[in-house]
Amino acid sequence: MSTKVWLVGAGPGDPDLLTLKAVKALAQADVVLVDDLVNPQVLSHCPNARIIHTGKRGGCRTSTPQDFIQRMMLLYAKQGLNVVRLKGGDPCIFGRAGEEAQWLADNGIASEIVNGITSGLAAATNCGISLTHRGVASSVTLVTAHAEDGSMPDLAGLAQQGGTVVVYMGIARLSRIAQQLRDGGLRADLPVAMIGNATLPDQYQIISTLATMEDDAKRAALKSPAILVFGDVVGKQISGTAFASEYRYAQS
Ligand code: SAH
């Protein structure tokens, strides 16, 4: 029997932001390996599947090591079961889908990747920020603050180019990020949005500046998961679209 593993994006949190393709893949799943940050409500689409949580937040005390997850996918797929690997946001944006799909292929199992809405895009949209804005920003960079080798990406270089910079996994390194951008010559009043629990009922946003972002984040008790958006598009926040509870601090 030909088996295929589905690597599916669960979207940023709001279960209504799932794709129809994701819902169909879940409906026919026998086994679902669920990553951190997937909203448990999404699992209502696979009531009969065996659910295996692989992330700390999903109920495991520790994250399941990557090679063990991969071997589980392979094991179930070889038994002829329909396997879905469910990941937060989009599986190909800081989601390791590329390496998992390649590993499966190397082991003779085909896979299909189903896009999800990535949290960086949804977070901005859900608080009224358009990541590109005619005349303000004509590019967007999605970047992680948490490179594999522990180094920091050149955020200052990216931000200097004038496009919008969307940072994932940045909360533990907030001070270093702010410092690097200031040292890189970015202006103190560069607008910054920090958006936590994006698209969930407890989404919150902190609108700040490069100069004040650390204090503002502390005051609002910013926690992971959160997205940081740097750029003038933050200053163009569209009124009347914010769903989130809002912490707006002085921009001066
Ligand atoms: N594949 C995921 C990203 C995984 S990396 C995606 O496409 O969204 C994990 C990081 O994503 C977190 O540290 C945080 O920066 C961001 N993130 C995921 N879900 C989020 C949410 N609901 N609100 C804010 N940030 C989120």
Tab-separated table of C-alpha atoms and ligand atoms in Angstrom:
chain	number	residue	atom	x	y	z
A	1	MET	CA	0.000	0.000	0.000
A	2	SER	CA	1.369	3.411	-0.839
A	3	THR	CA	1.641	5.611	2.194
A	4	LYS	CA	2.196	9.280	2.494
A	5	VAL	CA	2.889	11.364	5.570
A	6	TRP	CA	1.132	14.719	5.716
A	7	LEU	CA	3.063	17.629	7.178
A	8	VAL	CA	0.260	20.010	7.993
A	9	GLY	CA	0.208	23.632	9.143
A	10	ALA	CA	-2.291	24.249	11.933
A	11	GLY	CA	-2.156	28.021	11.534
A	12	PRO	CA	-1.312	30.601	14.166
A	13	GLY	CA	-3.873	29.720	16.826
A	14	ASP	CA	-7.385	30.681	15.764
A	15	PRO	CA	-8.860	27.322	14.673
A	16	ASP	CA	-10.897	29.097	11.984
A	17	LEU	CA	-7.634	29.913	10.204
A	18	LEU	CA	-7.072	26.270	9.204
A	19	THR	CA	-7.116	25.496	5.498
A	20	LEU	CA	-9.729	23.126	4.082
A	21	LYS	CA	-6.876	20.897	2.981
A	22	ALA	CA	-5.637	20.671	6.550
A	23	VAL	CA	-9.124	19.757	7.736
A	24	LYS	CA	-9.353	17.011	5.088
A	25	ALA	CA	-5.935	15.605	6.006
A	26	LEU	CA	-6.890	15.556	9.694
A	27	ALA	CA	-10.245	13.894	8.971
A	28	GLN	CA	-8.532	10.892	7.404
A	29	ALA	CA	-5.677	10.633	9.896
A	30	ASP	CA	-5.099	7.556	12.039
A	31	VAL	CA	-2.226	9.093	13.969
A	32	VAL	CA	-1.546	12.784	14.571
A	33	LEU	CA	1.786	13.943	15.973
A	34	VAL	CA	1.107	17.370	17.421
A	35	ASP	CA	3.742	20.018	17.879
A	36	ASP	CA	4.010	22.837	20.357
A	37	LEU	CA	1.757	25.844	19.816
A	38	VAL	CA	-0.998	23.960	18.006
A	39	ASN	CA	-4.378	24.998	19.405
A	40	PRO	CA	-5.988	21.822	20.843
A	41	GLN	CA	-9.308	22.910	19.304
A	42	VAL	CA	-7.848	22.016	15.912
A	43	LEU	CA	-7.920	18.371	17.017
A	44	SER	CA	-11.726	18.393	16.855
A	45	HIS	CA	-11.200	17.594	13.157
A	46	CYS	CA	-9.654	14.211	13.982
A	47	PRO	CA	-11.772	12.827	16.828
A	48	ASN	CA	-10.880	9.200	16.118
A	49	ALA	CA	-7.155	9.583	15.539
A	50	ARG	CA	-4.494	8.634	18.027
A	51	ILE	CA	-2.988	11.916	19.237
A	52	ILE	CA	0.660	12.090	20.217
A	53	HIS	CA	1.903	15.355	21.711
A	54	THR	CA	5.502	16.078	20.897
A	55	GLY	CA	6.019	19.508	22.429
A	56	LYS	CA	6.418	20.882	25.925
A	57	ARG	CA	3.326	23.010	25.761
A	58	GLY	CA	1.285	20.136	24.375
A	59	GLY	CA	1.524	18.274	27.666
A	60	CYS	CA	4.917	16.590	27.400
A	61	ARG	CA	7.347	17.524	30.151
A	62	THR	CA	10.114	17.900	27.640
A	63	SER	CA	10.105	18.268	23.866
A	64	THR	CA	10.355	14.953	22.098
A	65	PRO	CA	13.706	14.732	20.339
A	66	GLN	CA	13.483	15.361	16.620
A	67	ASP	CA	14.938	12.017	15.561
A	68	PHE	CA	12.443	10.162	17.753
A	69	ILE	CA	9.540	12.065	16.143
A	70	GLN	CA	10.882	11.229	12.713
A	71	ARG	CA	11.208	7.558	13.599
A	72	MET	CA	7.638	7.525	14.942
A	73	MET	CA	6.342	8.983	11.657
A	74	LEU	CA	8.203	6.331	9.741
A	75	LEU	CA	7.039	3.510	11.983
A	76	TYR	CA	3.357	4.413	11.678
A	77	ALA	CA	3.592	5.116	7.959
A	78	LYS	CA	5.202	1.698	7.411
A	79	GLN	CA	2.250	0.141	9.225
A	80	GLY	CA	0.049	1.635	6.520
A	81	LEU	CA	-1.512	4.198	8.858
A	82	ASN	CA	-2.400	7.700	7.754
A	83	VAL	CA	0.019	9.940	9.585
A	84	VAL	CA	-0.354	13.678	10.040
A	85	ARG	CA	2.424	15.736	11.561
A	86	LEU	CA	0.654	18.862	12.764
A	87	LYS	CA	2.717	21.997	13.228
A	88	GLY	CA	1.936	25.506	14.408
A	89	GLY	CA	1.646	28.166	11.734
A	90	ASP	CA	3.194	27.105	8.455
A	91	PRO	CA	5.291	23.927	8.440
A	92	CYS	CA	7.938	25.501	6.214
A	93	ILE	CA	8.461	28.659	8.248
A	94	PHE	CA	10.772	27.743	11.123
A	95	GLY	CA	8.896	24.471	11.298
A	96	ARG	CA	11.459	21.929	10.120
A	97	ALA	CA	9.115	20.518	7.461
A	98	GLY	CA	11.871	20.637	4.880
A	99	GLU	CA	14.207	18.434	6.850
A	100	GLU	CA	11.402	16.060	7.904
A	101	ALA	CA	10.147	15.659	4.330
A	102	GLN	CA	13.694	15.011	3.135
A	103	TRP	CA	14.322	12.489	5.895
A	104	LEU	CA	11.098	10.664	5.017
A	105	ALA	CA	12.058	10.644	1.325
A	106	ASP	CA	15.488	9.250	2.225
A	107	ASN	CA	13.658	6.484	4.036
A	108	GLY	CA	11.351	5.704	1.138
A	109	ILE	CA	8.212	7.493	2.362
A	110	ALA	CA	6.528	10.227	0.357
A	111	SER	CA	5.102	13.259	2.070
A	112	GLU	CA	2.860	16.158	1.288
A	113	ILE	CA	3.168	19.548	2.933
A	114	VAL	CA	0.016	21.547	3.596
A	115	ASN	CA	0.607	25.242	4.151
A	116	GLY	CA	-0.720	26.985	7.190
A	117	ILE	CA	-0.956	30.676	7.931
A	118	THR	CA	2.278	31.611	9.593
A	119	SER	CA	2.070	33.456	12.901
A	120	GLY	CA	4.183	36.385	11.733
A	121	LEU	CA	1.696	37.291	9.031
A	122	ALA	CA	-1.385	36.593	11.120
A	123	ALA	CA	-0.112	38.476	14.156
A	124	ALA	CA	0.425	41.644	12.157
A	125	THR	CA	-2.848	41.424	10.265
A	126	ASN	CA	-4.779	40.676	13.416
A	127	CYS	CA	-3.715	43.929	14.991
A	128	GLY	CA	-4.225	46.056	11.936
A	129	ILE	CA	-0.695	46.144	10.539
A	130	SER	CA	-0.188	45.553	6.849
A	131	LEU	CA	3.356	44.225	6.495
A	132	THR	CA	3.795	45.881	3.134
A	133	HIS	CA	2.299	49.279	2.591
A	134	ARG	CA	2.583	51.229	-0.622
A	135	GLY	CA	5.160	53.978	-0.186
A	136	VAL	CA	6.233	52.719	3.262
A	137	ALA	CA	7.612	49.192	2.895
A	138	SER	CA	7.961	47.105	-0.219
A	139	SER	CA	9.530	44.046	1.343
A	140	VAL	CA	9.109	41.819	4.380
A	141	THR	CA	11.710	39.589	5.981
A	142	LEU	CA	10.706	36.724	8.264
A	143	VAL	CA	13.643	36.004	10.505
A	144	THR	CA	14.342	33.910	13.587
A	145	ALA	CA	16.313	35.332	16.481
A	146	HIS	CA	17.286	31.806	17.368
A	147	ALA	CA	19.746	30.497	14.790
A	148	GLU	CA	20.788	26.843	14.999
A	149	ASP	CA	24.375	27.710	15.953
A	150	GLY	CA	23.316	30.226	18.628
A	151	SER	CA	24.389	33.246	16.583
A	152	MET	CA	22.198	36.289	16.035
A	153	PRO	CA	21.103	37.125	12.501
A	154	ASP	CA	22.071	40.543	11.173
A	155	LEU	CA	18.773	42.210	12.070
A	156	ALA	CA	20.281	45.679	11.836
A	157	GLY	CA	21.407	45.007	8.281
A	158	LEU	CA	17.946	43.781	7.353
A	159	ALA	CA	16.160	46.691	8.996
A	160	GLN	CA	18.556	49.210	7.381
A	161	GLN	CA	17.201	48.167	4.003
A	162	GLY	CA	13.899	49.793	4.927
A	163	GLY	CA	11.624	46.786	4.622
A	164	THR	CA	9.555	45.343	7.425
A	165	VAL	CA	11.346	42.840	9.663
A	166	VAL	CA	9.251	40.186	11.412
A	167	VAL	CA	11.106	38.326	14.161
A	168	TYR	CA	10.107	34.885	15.429
A	169	MET	CA	11.386	33.359	18.679
A	170	GLY	CA	12.712	36.720	19.815
A	171	ILE	CA	11.409	37.056	23.354
A	172	ALA	CA	14.301	35.453	25.203
A	173	ARG	CA	16.671	37.730	23.281
A	174	LEU	CA	14.708	40.942	23.368
A	175	SER	CA	17.518	43.029	24.893
A	176	ARG	CA	20.117	41.733	22.451
A	177	ILE	CA	17.799	42.394	19.520
A	178	ALA	CA	17.087	45.966	20.632
A	179	GLN	CA	20.763	46.595	21.341
A	180	GLN	CA	21.866	45.200	18.000
A	181	LEU	CA	19.404	47.403	16.118
A	182	ARG	CA	20.438	50.515	18.053
A	183	ASP	CA	24.131	49.732	17.553
A	184	GLY	CA	23.368	49.207	13.891
A	185	GLY	CA	22.243	52.817	13.651
A	186	LEU	CA	18.500	52.300	13.446
A	187	ARG	CA	16.632	55.359	14.668
A	188	ALA	CA	15.362	55.395	18.239
A	189	ASP	CA	11.790	56.103	17.178
A	190	LEU	CA	11.598	53.180	14.732
A	191	PRO	CA	8.115	51.751	15.394
A	192	VAL	CA	7.956	48.275	16.886
A	193	ALA	CA	4.962	46.026	17.511
A	194	MET	CA	5.210	43.101	19.907
A	195	ILE	CA	2.273	40.757	19.544
A	196	GLY	CA	1.621	37.873	21.913
A	197	ASN	CA	-0.774	34.920	21.565
A	198	ALA	CA	-1.641	36.112	18.090
A	199	THR	CA	-5.148	35.307	16.816
A	200	LEU	CA	-6.168	33.755	20.138
A	201	PRO	CA	-8.784	35.318	22.411
A	202	ASP	CA	-5.982	36.563	24.681
A	203	GLN	CA	-3.942	38.185	21.909
A	204	TYR	CA	-2.252	41.342	23.102
A	205	GLN	CA	-0.163	43.924	21.364
A	206	ILE	CA	2.428	46.380	22.559
A	207	ILE	CA	3.075	49.260	20.215
A	208	SER	CA	6.425	50.780	21.025
A	209	THR	CA	9.672	52.082	19.582
A	210	LEU	CA	13.201	50.811	19.372
A	211	ALA	CA	14.187	53.083	22.273
A	212	THR	CA	11.447	51.954	24.625
A	213	MET	CA	10.613	48.390	23.582
A	214	GLU	CA	12.404	46.630	26.433
A	215	ASP	CA	10.730	48.731	29.155
A	216	ASP	CA	7.371	48.451	27.456
A	217	ALA	CA	7.712	44.686	27.088
A	218	LYS	CA	8.586	44.377	30.762
A	219	ARG	CA	5.665	46.518	31.843
A	220	ALA	CA	3.226	44.451	29.788
A	221	ALA	CA	4.876	41.170	30.900
A	222	LEU	CA	5.460	40.113	27.306
A	223	LYS	CA	5.881	36.356	27.068
A	224	SER	CA	6.497	33.766	24.401
A	225	PRO	CA	4.907	33.024	22.004
A	226	ALA	CA	5.183	36.453	20.495
A	227	ILE	CA	6.100	38.111	17.224
A	228	LEU	CA	8.123	41.303	16.872
A	229	VAL	CA	7.485	43.611	13.935
A	230	PHE	CA	10.019	46.351	13.156
A	231	GLY	CA	9.308	49.022	10.606
A	232	ASP	CA	7.357	52.084	9.636
A	233	VAL	CA	4.329	49.982	8.680
A	234	VAL	CA	3.701	49.678	12.434
A	235	GLY	CA	3.108	53.416	12.477
A	236	LYS	CA	0.447	52.956	9.801
A	237	GLN	CA	-1.654	50.693	11.991
A	238	ILE	CA	-5.123	50.639	10.531
A	239	SER	CA	-7.638	51.826	13.066
A	240	GLY	CA	-10.785	49.838	13.631
A	241	THR	CA	-9.220	46.456	12.952
A	242	ALA	CA	-7.590	45.632	16.271
A	243	PHE	CA	-9.070	42.595	17.995
A	244	ALA	CA	-6.483	42.544	20.703
A	245	SER	CA	-6.303	43.948	24.151
A	246	GLU	CA	-3.977	46.777	23.686
A	247	TYR	CA	-1.028	48.304	25.489
A	248	ARG	CA	-0.123	51.495	23.757
A	249	TYR	CA	2.751	53.453	25.200
A	250	ALA	CA	4.051	56.896	24.420
A	251	GLN	CA	5.933	56.912	21.150
A	252	SER	CA	8.222	59.721	22.258
B	1	SAH	N1	5.946	27.439	12.078
B	1	SAH	C1	5.525	28.486	12.974
B	1	SAH	C2	6.698	29.113	13.712
B	1	SAH	C3	7.351	28.175	14.700
B	1	SAH	S1	8.636	28.951	15.579
B	1	SAH	C4	4.760	29.535	12.172
B	1	SAH	O1	4.748	29.495	10.949
B	1	SAH	O2	4.143	30.387	12.800
B	1	SAH	C5	7.822	29.433	17.064
B	1	SAH	C6	7.656	30.943	17.119
B	1	SAH	O3	6.540	31.328	16.332
B	1	SAH	C7	7.345	31.481	18.498
B	1	SAH	O4	8.514	31.650	19.272
B	1	SAH	C8	6.714	32.805	18.154
B	1	SAH	O5	7.692	33.761	17.790
B	1	SAH	C9	5.934	32.459	16.907
B	1	SAH	N2	4.519	32.132	17.193
B	1	SAH	C10	3.888	30.983	16.947
B	1	SAH	N3	2.575	31.069	17.267
B	1	SAH	C11	2.388	32.324	17.739
B	1	SAH	C12	1.262	33.046	18.227
B	1	SAH	N4	0.044	32.516	18.298
B	1	SAH	N5	1.460	34.335	18.603
B	1	SAH	C13	2.659	34.922	18.512
B	1	SAH	N6	3.750	34.280	18.073
B	1	SAH	C14	3.626	33.012	17.681
